[in-house]
Coordinates of N, CA, C and O in Angstrom, one line a residue:
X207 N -11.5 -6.6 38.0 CA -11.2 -5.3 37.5 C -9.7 -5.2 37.0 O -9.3 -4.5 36.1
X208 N -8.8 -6.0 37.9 CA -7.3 -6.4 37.6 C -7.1 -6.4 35.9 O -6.1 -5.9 35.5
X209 N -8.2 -7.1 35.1 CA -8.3 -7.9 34.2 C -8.8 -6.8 33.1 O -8.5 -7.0 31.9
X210 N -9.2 -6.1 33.3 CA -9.7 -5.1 32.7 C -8.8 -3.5 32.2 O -8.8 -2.7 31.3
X211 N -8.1 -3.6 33.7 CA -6.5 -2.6 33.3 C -5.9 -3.0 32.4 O -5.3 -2.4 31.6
X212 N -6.0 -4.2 32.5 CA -4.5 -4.5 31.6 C -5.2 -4.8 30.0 O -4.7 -4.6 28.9
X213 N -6.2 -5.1 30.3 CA -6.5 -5.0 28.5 C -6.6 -3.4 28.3 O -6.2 -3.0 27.2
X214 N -7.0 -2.6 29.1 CA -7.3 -1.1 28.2 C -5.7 -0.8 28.0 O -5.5 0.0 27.1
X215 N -5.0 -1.1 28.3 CA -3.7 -0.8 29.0 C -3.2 -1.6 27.2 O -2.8 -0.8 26.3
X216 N -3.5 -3.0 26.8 CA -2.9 -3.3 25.4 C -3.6 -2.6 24.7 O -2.9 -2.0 23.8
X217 N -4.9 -2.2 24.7 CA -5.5 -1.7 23.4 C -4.7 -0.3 23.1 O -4.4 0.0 22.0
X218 N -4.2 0.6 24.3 CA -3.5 1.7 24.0 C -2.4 1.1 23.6 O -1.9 1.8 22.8
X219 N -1.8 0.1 23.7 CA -0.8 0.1 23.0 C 0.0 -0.2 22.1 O 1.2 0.0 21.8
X220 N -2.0 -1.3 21.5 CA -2.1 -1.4 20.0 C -2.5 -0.3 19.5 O -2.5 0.0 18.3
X221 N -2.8 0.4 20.3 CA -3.6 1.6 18.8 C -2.2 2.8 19.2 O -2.4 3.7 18.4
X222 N -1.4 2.9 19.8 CA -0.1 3.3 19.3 C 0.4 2.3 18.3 O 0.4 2.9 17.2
X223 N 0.7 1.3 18.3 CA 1.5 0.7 16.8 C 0.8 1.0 15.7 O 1.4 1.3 14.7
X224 N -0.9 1.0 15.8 CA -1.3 1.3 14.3 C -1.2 2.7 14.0 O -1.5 3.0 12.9
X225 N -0.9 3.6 14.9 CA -0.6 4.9 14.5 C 0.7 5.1 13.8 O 0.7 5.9 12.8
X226 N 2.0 4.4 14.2 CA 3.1 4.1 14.0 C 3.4 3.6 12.5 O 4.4 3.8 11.8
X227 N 2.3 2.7 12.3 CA 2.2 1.8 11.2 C 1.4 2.6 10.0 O 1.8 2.5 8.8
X228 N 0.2 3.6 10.4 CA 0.2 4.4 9.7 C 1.0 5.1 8.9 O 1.2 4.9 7.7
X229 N 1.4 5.9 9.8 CA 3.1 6.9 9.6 C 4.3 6.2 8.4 O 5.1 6.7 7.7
X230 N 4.1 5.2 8.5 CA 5.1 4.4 8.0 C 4.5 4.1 6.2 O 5.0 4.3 5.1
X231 N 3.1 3.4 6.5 CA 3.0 3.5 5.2 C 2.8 4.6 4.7 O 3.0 4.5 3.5
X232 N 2.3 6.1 5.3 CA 2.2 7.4 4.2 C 3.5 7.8 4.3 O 3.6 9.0 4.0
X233 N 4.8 7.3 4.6 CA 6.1 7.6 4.3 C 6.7 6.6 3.2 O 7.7 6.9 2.5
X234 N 6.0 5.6 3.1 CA 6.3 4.3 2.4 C 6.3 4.7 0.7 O 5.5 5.7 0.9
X235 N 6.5 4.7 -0.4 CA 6.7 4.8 -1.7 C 7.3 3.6 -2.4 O 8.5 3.3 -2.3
X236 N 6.3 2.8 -3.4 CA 6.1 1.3 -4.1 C 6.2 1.5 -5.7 O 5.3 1.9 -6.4
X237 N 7.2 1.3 -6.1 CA 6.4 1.0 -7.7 C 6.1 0.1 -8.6 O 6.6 -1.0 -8.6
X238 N 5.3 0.7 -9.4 CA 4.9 -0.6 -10.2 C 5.2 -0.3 -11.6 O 5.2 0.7 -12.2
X239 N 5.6 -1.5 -12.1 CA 6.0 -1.7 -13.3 C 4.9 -2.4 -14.5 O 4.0 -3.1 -14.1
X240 N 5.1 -2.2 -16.1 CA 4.0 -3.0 -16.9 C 5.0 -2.9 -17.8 O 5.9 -2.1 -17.6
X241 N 5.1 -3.9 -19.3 CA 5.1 -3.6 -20.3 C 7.0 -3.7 -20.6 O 7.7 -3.4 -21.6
X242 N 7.4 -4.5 -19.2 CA 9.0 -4.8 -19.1 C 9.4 -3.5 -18.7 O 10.5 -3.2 -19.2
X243 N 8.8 -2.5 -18.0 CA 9.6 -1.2 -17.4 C 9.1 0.1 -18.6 O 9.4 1.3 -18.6
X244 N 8.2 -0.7 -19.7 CA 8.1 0.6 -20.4 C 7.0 1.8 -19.8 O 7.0 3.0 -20.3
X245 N 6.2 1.5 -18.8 CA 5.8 2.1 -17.9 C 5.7 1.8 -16.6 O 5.5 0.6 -16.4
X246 N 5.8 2.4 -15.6 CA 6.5 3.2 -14.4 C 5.4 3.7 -13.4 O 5.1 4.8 -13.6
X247 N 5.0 3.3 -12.7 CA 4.5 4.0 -11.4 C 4.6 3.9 -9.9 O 4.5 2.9 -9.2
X248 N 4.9 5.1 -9.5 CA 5.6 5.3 -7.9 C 4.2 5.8 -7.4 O 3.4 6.4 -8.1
X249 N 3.8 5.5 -6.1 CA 2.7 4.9 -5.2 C 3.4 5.0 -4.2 O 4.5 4.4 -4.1
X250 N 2.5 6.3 -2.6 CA 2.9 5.9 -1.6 C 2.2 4.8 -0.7 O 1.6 3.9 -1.4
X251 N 2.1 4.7 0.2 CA 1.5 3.0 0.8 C 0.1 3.6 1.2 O -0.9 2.9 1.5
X252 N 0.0 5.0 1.2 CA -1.5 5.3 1.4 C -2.8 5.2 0.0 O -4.0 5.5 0.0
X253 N -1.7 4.7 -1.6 CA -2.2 4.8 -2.4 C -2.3 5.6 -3.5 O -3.1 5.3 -4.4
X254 N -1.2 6.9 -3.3 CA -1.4 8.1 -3.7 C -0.2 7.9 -5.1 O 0.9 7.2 -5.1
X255 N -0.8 8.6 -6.1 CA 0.2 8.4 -7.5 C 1.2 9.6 -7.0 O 1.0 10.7 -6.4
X256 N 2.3 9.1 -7.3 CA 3.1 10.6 -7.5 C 3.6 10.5 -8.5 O 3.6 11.5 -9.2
X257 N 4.3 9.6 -9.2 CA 4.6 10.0 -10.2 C 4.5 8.7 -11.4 O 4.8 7.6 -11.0
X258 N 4.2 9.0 -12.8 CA 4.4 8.0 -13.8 C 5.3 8.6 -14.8 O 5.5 9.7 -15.1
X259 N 5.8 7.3 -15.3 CA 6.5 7.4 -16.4 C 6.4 6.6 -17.4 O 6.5 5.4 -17.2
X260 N 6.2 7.0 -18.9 CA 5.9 6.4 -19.9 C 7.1 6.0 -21.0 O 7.6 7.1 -21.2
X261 N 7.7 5.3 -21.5 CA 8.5 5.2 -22.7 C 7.9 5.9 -23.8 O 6.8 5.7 -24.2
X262 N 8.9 6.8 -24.3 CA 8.4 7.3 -25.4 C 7.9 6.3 -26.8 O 6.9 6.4 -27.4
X263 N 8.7 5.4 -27.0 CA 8.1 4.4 -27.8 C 7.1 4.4 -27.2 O 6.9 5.6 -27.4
X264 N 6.0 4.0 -26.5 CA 4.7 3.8 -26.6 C 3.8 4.9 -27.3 O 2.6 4.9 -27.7
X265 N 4.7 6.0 -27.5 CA 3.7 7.4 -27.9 C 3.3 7.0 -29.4 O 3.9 7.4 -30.4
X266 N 2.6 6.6 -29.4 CA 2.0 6.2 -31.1 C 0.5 6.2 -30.9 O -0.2 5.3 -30.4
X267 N 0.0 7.2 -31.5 CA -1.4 7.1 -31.6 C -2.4 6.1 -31.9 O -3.4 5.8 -31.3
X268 N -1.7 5.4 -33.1 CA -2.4 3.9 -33.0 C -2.4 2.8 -32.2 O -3.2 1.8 -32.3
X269 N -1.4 2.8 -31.3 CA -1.4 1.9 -30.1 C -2.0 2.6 -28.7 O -1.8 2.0 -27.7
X270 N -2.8 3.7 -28.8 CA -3.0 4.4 -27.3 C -3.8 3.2 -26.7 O -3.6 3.3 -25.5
X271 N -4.7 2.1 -27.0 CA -5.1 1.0 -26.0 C -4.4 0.2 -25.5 O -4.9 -0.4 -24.6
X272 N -2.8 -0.3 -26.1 CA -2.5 -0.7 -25.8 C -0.8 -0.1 -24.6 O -0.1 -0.9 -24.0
X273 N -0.7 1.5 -24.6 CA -0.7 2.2 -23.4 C -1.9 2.1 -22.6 O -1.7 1.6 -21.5
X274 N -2.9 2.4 -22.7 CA -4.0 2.6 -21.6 C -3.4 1.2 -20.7 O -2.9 1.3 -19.6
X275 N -3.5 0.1 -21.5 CA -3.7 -1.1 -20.8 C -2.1 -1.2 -19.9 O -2.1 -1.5 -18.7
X276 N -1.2 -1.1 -20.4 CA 0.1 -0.6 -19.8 C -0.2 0.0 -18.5 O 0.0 -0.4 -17.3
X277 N -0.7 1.0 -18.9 CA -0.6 2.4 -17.4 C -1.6 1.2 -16.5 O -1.0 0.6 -15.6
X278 N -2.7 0.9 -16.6 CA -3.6 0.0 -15.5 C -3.0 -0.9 -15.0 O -3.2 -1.1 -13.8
X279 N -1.8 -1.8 -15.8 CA -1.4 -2.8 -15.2 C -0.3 -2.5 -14.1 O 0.0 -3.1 -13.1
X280 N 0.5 -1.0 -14.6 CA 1.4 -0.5 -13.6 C 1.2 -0.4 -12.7 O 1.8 -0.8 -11.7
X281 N -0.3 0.4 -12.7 CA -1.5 0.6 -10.6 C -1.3 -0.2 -10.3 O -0.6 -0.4 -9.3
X282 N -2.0 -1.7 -11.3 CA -2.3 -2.7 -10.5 C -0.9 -3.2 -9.6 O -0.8 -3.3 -8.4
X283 N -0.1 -3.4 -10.4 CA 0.9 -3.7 -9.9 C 1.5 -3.1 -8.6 O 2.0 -3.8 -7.7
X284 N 1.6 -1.3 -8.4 CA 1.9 -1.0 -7.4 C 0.7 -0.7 -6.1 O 0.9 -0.3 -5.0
X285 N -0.1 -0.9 -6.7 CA -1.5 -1.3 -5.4 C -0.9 -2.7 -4.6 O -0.5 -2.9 -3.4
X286 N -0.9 -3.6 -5.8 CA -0.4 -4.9 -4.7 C 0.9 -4.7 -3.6 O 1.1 -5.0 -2.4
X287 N 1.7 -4.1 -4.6 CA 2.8 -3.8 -3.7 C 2.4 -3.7 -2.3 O 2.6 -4.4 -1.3
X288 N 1.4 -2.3 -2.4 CA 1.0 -1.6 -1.3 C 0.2 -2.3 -0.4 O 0.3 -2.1 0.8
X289 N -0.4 -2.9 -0.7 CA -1.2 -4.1 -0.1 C -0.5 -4.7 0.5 O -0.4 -4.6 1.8
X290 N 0.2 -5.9 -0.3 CA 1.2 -6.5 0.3 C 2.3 -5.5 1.6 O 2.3 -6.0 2.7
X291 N 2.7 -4.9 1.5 CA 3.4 -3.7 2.6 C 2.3 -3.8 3.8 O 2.5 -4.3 4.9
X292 N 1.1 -3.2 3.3 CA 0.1 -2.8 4.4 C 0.2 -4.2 5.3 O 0.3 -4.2 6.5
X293 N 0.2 -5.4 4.6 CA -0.2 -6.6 5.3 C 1.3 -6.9 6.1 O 1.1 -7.8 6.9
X294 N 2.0 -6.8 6.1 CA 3.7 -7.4 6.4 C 3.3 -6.6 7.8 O 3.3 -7.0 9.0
X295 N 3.2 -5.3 7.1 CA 3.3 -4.1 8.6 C 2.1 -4.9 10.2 O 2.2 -5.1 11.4
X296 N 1.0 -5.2 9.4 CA 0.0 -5.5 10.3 C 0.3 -6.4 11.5 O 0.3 -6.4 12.7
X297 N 0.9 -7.6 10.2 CA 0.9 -8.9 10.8 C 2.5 -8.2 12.0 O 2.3 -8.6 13.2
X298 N 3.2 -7.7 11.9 CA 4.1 -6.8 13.1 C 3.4 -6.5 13.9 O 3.3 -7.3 14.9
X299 N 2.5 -5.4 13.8 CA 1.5 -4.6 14.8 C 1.0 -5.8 15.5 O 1.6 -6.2 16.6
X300 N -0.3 -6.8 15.0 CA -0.5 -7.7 15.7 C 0.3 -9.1 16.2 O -0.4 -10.1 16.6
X301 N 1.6 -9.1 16.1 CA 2.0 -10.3 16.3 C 1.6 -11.8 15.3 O 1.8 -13.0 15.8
X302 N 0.8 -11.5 13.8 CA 1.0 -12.5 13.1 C -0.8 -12.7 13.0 O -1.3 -13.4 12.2
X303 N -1.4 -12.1 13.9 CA -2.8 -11.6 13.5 C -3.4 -11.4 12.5 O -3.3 -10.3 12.2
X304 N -4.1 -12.2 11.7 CA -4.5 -11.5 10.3 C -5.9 -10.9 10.3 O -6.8 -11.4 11.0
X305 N -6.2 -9.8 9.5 CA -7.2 -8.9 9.6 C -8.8 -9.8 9.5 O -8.9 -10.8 8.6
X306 N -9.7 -9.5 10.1 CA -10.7 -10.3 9.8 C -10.9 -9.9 8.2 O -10.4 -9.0 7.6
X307 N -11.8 -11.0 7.7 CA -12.3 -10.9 6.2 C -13.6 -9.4 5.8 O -14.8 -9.3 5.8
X308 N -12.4 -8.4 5.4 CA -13.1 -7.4 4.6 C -12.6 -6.2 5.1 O -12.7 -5.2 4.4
X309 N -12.0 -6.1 6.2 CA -10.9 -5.2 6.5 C -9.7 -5.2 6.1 O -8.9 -6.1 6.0
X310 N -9.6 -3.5 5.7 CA -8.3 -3.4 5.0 C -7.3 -2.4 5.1 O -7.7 -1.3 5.1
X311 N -6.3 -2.4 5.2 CA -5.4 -1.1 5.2 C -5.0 -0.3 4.2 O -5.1 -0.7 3.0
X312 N -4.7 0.7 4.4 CA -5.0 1.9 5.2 C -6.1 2.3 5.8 O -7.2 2.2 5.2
X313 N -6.2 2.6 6.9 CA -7.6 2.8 7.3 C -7.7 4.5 6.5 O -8.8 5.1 6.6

């Protein structure tokens, strides 16, 4: 039973760090870039857009697909960020632990 304290005893005091680590990434803010900076996106670590920015040069009607494709590559870009963040923070929480295959952060 000795044996049994002391694990409930880590689990609380992993699931304090992932709360910690939570906190950290919905305070966290990433951005992503496309197009050499001609578009702009800030991303907090929970995922969330707050804000984009477009170069006015791109404003040309006959190129709007090749803005569309700009703006997607900026997410993509600041998702990884966030990704990457989420994973740095983990491998902390757990001591170098990596998540089983198909779990992901944020919860």
């Amino acid at each position: 039973m000795k044996n049994l304290g002391a694990l409930m005893k880590q689990a609380q005091q992993m699931q304090s760090k992932m709360a910690e680590m939570q906190e950290k990434l919905a305070s966290l803010e990433v951005g992503g870039r496309s197009g050499g900076g001609l578009v702009e996106v800030l991303a907090t670590g929970k995922g969330d857009i707050k804000r984009l920015k477009i170069d006015p040069s791109l404003l040309v009607p006959a190129e709007v697909e090749v803005l569309e494709d700009l703006i997607v590559a900026a997410l993509a870009d600041a998702k990884a960020k966030v990704e990457a963040a989420a994973a740095d923070q983990m491998r902390e929480v757990t001591g170098g632990l990596s998540l089983p295959p198909g779990m992901k952060l944020p919860f």
